[in-house]
mmCIF file of C-alpha atoms in Angstrom:
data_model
loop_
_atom_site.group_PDB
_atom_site.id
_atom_site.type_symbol
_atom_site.label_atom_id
_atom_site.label_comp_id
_atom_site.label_asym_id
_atom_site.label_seq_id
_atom_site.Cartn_x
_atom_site.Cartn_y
_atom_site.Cartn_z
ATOM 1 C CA UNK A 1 96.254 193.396 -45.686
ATOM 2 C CA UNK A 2 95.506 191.250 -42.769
ATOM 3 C CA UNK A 3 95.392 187.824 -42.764
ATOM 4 C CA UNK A 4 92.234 185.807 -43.216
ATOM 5 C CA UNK A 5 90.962 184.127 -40.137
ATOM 6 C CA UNK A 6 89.794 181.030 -40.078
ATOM 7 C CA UNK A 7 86.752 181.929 -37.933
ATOM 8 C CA UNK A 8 83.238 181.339 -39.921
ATOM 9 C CA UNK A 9 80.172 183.014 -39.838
ATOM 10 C CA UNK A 10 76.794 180.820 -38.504
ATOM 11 C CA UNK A 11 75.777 181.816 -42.526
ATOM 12 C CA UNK A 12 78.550 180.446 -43.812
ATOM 13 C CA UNK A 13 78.261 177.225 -41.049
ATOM 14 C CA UNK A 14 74.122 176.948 -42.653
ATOM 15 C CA UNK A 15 75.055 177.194 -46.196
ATOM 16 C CA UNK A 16 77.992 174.058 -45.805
ATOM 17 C CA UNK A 17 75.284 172.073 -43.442
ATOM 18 C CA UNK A 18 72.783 172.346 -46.307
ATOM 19 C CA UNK A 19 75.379 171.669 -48.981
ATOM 20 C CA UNK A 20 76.677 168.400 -47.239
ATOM 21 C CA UNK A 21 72.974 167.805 -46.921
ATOM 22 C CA UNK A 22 72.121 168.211 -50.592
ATOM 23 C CA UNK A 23 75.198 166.131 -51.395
ATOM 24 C CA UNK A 24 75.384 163.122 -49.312
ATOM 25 C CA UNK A 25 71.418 163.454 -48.085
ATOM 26 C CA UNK A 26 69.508 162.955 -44.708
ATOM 27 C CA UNK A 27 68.383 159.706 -44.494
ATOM 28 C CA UNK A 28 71.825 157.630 -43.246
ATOM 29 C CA UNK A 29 72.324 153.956 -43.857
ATOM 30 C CA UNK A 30 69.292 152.286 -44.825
ATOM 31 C CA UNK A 31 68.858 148.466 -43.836
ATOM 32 C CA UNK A 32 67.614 146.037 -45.779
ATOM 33 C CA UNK A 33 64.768 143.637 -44.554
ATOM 34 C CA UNK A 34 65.408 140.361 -44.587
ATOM 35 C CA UNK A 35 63.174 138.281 -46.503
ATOM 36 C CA UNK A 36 62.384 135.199 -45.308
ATOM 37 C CA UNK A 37 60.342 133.581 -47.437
ATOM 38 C CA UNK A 38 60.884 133.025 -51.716
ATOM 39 C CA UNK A 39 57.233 134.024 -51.909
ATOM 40 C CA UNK A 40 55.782 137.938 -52.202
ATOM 41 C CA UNK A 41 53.238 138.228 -49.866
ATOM 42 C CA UNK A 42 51.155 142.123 -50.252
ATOM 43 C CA UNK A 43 51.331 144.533 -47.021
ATOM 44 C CA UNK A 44 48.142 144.499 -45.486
ATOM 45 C CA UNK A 45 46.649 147.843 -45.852
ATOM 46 C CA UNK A 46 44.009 149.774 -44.673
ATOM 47 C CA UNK A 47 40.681 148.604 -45.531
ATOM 48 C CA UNK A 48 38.344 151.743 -45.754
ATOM 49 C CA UNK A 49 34.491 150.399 -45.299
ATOM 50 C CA UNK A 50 32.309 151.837 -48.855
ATOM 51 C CA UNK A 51 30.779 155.471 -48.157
ATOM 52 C CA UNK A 52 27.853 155.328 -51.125
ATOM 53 C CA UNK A 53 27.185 158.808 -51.904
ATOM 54 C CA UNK A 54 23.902 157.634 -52.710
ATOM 55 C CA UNK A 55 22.027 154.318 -52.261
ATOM 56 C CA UNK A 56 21.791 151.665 -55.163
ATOM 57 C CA UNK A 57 18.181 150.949 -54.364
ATOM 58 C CA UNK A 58 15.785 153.384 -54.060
ATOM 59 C CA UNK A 59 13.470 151.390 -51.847
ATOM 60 C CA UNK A 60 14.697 148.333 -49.791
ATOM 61 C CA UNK A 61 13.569 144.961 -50.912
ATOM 62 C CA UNK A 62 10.676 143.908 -48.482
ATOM 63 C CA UNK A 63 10.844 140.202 -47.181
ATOM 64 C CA UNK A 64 8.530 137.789 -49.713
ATOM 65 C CA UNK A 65 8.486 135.568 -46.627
ATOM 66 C CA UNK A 66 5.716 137.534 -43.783
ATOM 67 C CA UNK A 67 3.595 135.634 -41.044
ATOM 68 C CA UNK A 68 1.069 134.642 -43.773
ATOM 69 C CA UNK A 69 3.378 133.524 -46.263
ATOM 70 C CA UNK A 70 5.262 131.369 -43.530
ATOM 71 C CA UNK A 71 2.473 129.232 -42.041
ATOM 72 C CA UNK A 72 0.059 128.158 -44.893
ATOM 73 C CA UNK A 73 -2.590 126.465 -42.986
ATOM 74 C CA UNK A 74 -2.975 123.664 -39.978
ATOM 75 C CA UNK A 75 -3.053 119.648 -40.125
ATOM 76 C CA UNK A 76 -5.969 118.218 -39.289
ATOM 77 C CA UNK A 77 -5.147 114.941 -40.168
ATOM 78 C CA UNK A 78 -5.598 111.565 -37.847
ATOM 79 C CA UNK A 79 -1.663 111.443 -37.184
ATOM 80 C CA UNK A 80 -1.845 115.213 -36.449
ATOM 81 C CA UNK A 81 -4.814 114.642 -33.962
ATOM 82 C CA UNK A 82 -3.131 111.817 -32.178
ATOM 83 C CA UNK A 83 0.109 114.653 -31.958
ATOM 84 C CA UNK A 84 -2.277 117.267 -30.450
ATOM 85 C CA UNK A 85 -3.934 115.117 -27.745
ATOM 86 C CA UNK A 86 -1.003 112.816 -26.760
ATOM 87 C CA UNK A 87 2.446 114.817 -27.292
ATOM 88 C CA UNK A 88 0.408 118.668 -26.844
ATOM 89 C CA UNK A 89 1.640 119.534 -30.222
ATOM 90 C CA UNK A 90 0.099 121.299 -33.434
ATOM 91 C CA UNK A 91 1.077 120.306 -36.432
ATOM 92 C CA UNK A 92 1.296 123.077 -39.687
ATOM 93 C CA UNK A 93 2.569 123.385 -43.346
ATOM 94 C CA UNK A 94 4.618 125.966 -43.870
ATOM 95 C CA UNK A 95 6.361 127.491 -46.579
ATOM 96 C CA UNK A 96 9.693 125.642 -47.457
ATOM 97 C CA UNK A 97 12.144 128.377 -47.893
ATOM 98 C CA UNK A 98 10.951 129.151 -44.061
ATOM 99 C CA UNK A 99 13.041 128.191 -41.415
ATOM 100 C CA UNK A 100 12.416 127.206 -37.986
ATOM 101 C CA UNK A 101 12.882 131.222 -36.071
ATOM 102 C CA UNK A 102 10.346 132.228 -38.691
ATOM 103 C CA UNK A 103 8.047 129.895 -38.270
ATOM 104 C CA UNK A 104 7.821 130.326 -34.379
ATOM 105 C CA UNK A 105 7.670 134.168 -34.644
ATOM 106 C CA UNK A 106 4.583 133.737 -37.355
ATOM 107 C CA UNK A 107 2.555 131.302 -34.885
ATOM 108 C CA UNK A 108 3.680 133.859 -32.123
ATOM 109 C CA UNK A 109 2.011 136.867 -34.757
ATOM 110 C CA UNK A 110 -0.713 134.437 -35.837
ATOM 111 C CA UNK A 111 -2.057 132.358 -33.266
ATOM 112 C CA UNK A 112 -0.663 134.345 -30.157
ATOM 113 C CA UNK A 113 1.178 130.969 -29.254
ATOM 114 C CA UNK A 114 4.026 130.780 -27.398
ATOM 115 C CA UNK A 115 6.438 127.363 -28.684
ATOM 116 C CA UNK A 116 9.188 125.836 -26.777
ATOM 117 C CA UNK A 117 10.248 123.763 -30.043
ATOM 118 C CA UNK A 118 9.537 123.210 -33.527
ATOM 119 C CA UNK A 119 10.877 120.318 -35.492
ATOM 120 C CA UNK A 120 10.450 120.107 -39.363
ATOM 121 C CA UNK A 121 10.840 117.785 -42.095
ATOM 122 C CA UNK A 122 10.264 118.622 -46.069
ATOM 123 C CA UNK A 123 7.436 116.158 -47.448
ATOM 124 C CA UNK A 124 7.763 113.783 -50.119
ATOM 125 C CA UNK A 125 5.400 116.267 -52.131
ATOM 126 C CA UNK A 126 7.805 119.012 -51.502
ATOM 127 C CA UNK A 127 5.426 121.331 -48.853
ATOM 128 C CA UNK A 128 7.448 121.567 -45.173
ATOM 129 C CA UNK A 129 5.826 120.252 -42.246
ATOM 130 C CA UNK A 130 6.207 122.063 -39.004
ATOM 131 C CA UNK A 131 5.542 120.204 -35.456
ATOM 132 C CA UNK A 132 5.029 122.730 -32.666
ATOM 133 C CA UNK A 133 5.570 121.422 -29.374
ATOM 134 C CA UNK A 134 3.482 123.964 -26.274
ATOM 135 C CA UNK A 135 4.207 124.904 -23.251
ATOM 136 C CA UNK A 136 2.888 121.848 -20.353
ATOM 137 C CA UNK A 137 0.537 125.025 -19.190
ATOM 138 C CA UNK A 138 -0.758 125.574 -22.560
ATOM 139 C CA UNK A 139 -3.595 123.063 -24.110
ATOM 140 C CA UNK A 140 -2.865 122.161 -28.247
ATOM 141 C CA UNK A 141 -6.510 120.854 -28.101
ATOM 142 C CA UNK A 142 -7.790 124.556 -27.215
ATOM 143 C CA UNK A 143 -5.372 126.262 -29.056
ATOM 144 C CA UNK A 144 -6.994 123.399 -32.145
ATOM 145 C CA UNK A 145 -10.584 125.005 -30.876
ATOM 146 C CA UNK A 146 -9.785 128.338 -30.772
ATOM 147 C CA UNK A 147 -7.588 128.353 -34.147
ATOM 148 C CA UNK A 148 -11.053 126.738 -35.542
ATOM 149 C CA UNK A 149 -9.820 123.519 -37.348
ATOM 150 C CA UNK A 150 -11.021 121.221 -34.688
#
C-alpha cells in the first residue's frame, strides 16, 4: 500500500473548524466592564408608550366647568361701579375652581368681550372675584348697559 498523504479534504478541513468551534466556542475573550460605582444602577430600557386594545371609558368625561358654570353673575356693587367708570373694568364672581384662561374665554363666549387682563382674589366668603380690565377702545360702562346690570 501507499503511503497516506498528509493532504486533507475541504470536508475534512469543515468538520475540524466546527469541532474546534464546538470545543473552545466563537465568542473569544470577553472583557469585563469596569464598575465604577458600589451601587447597581438598572439599564435604561426601552420604554414602549401603552397601546389599549380598547378604551377604559366608554365616553370621555365632559368638563363640569363650561362658560356658564365659570362666570356666575356681574358686581354691581358701589366699589365695582367706581372700577367700571374710573379704571374701565367689570367686575364678576366666578366659580373658584376657575382659573384666570377660563374665565377670559367664558366672557369672550358670554359677553363677546375681548380682556387684556384679569386679576382675581378668593373672598372671605369663599366665592372668587374676577376684575376684567378692557381694551382703552372698548367702554366697561356700555359693555355694563348692554350686559343689562347697569
Amino acid at each position: 500500500m501507499a503511503p497516506a498523504t498528509k493532504t486533507a479534504t475541504p470536508a475534512v478541513k469543515k468538520a475540524a473548524a466546527a469541532k474546534k468551534a464546538a470545543l473552545k466556542g466563537t465568542g473569544g475573550k470577553v472583557t469585563r466592564k469596569v464598575r465604577t460605582s458600589t451601587t447597581f444602577r438598572l439599564p435604561k430600557t426601552l420604554k414602549l408608550a401603552r397601546n389599549p386594545k380598547y378604551p377604559r371609558r366608554s365616553v370621555p368625561r365632559v368638563s363640569a366647568l363650561d362658560a356658564h358654570a365659570v362666570v356666575k353673575f356681574p358686581l354691581n356693587t358701589e366699589s365695582a361701579m367706581k372700577k367700571i367708570e374710573d379704571h374701565n373694568t367689570l367686575v364678576f364672581v366666578c366659580d373658584v375652581r376657575s382659573n384666570k384662561r377660563q374665565i377670559k374665554d367664558a366672557i369672550k363666549k358670554l359677553y363677546d368681550i375681548d380682556a387684556v387682563k384679569i386679576n382675581t382674589l378668593v373672598r372671605p366668603d369663599g366665592k372668587k372675584k374676577a376684575y376684567v380690565k378692557l381694551d382703552a377702545d372698548v367702554e366697561a360702562l356700555e359693555i355694563a348697559n348692554r350686559i343689562g346690570f347697569i
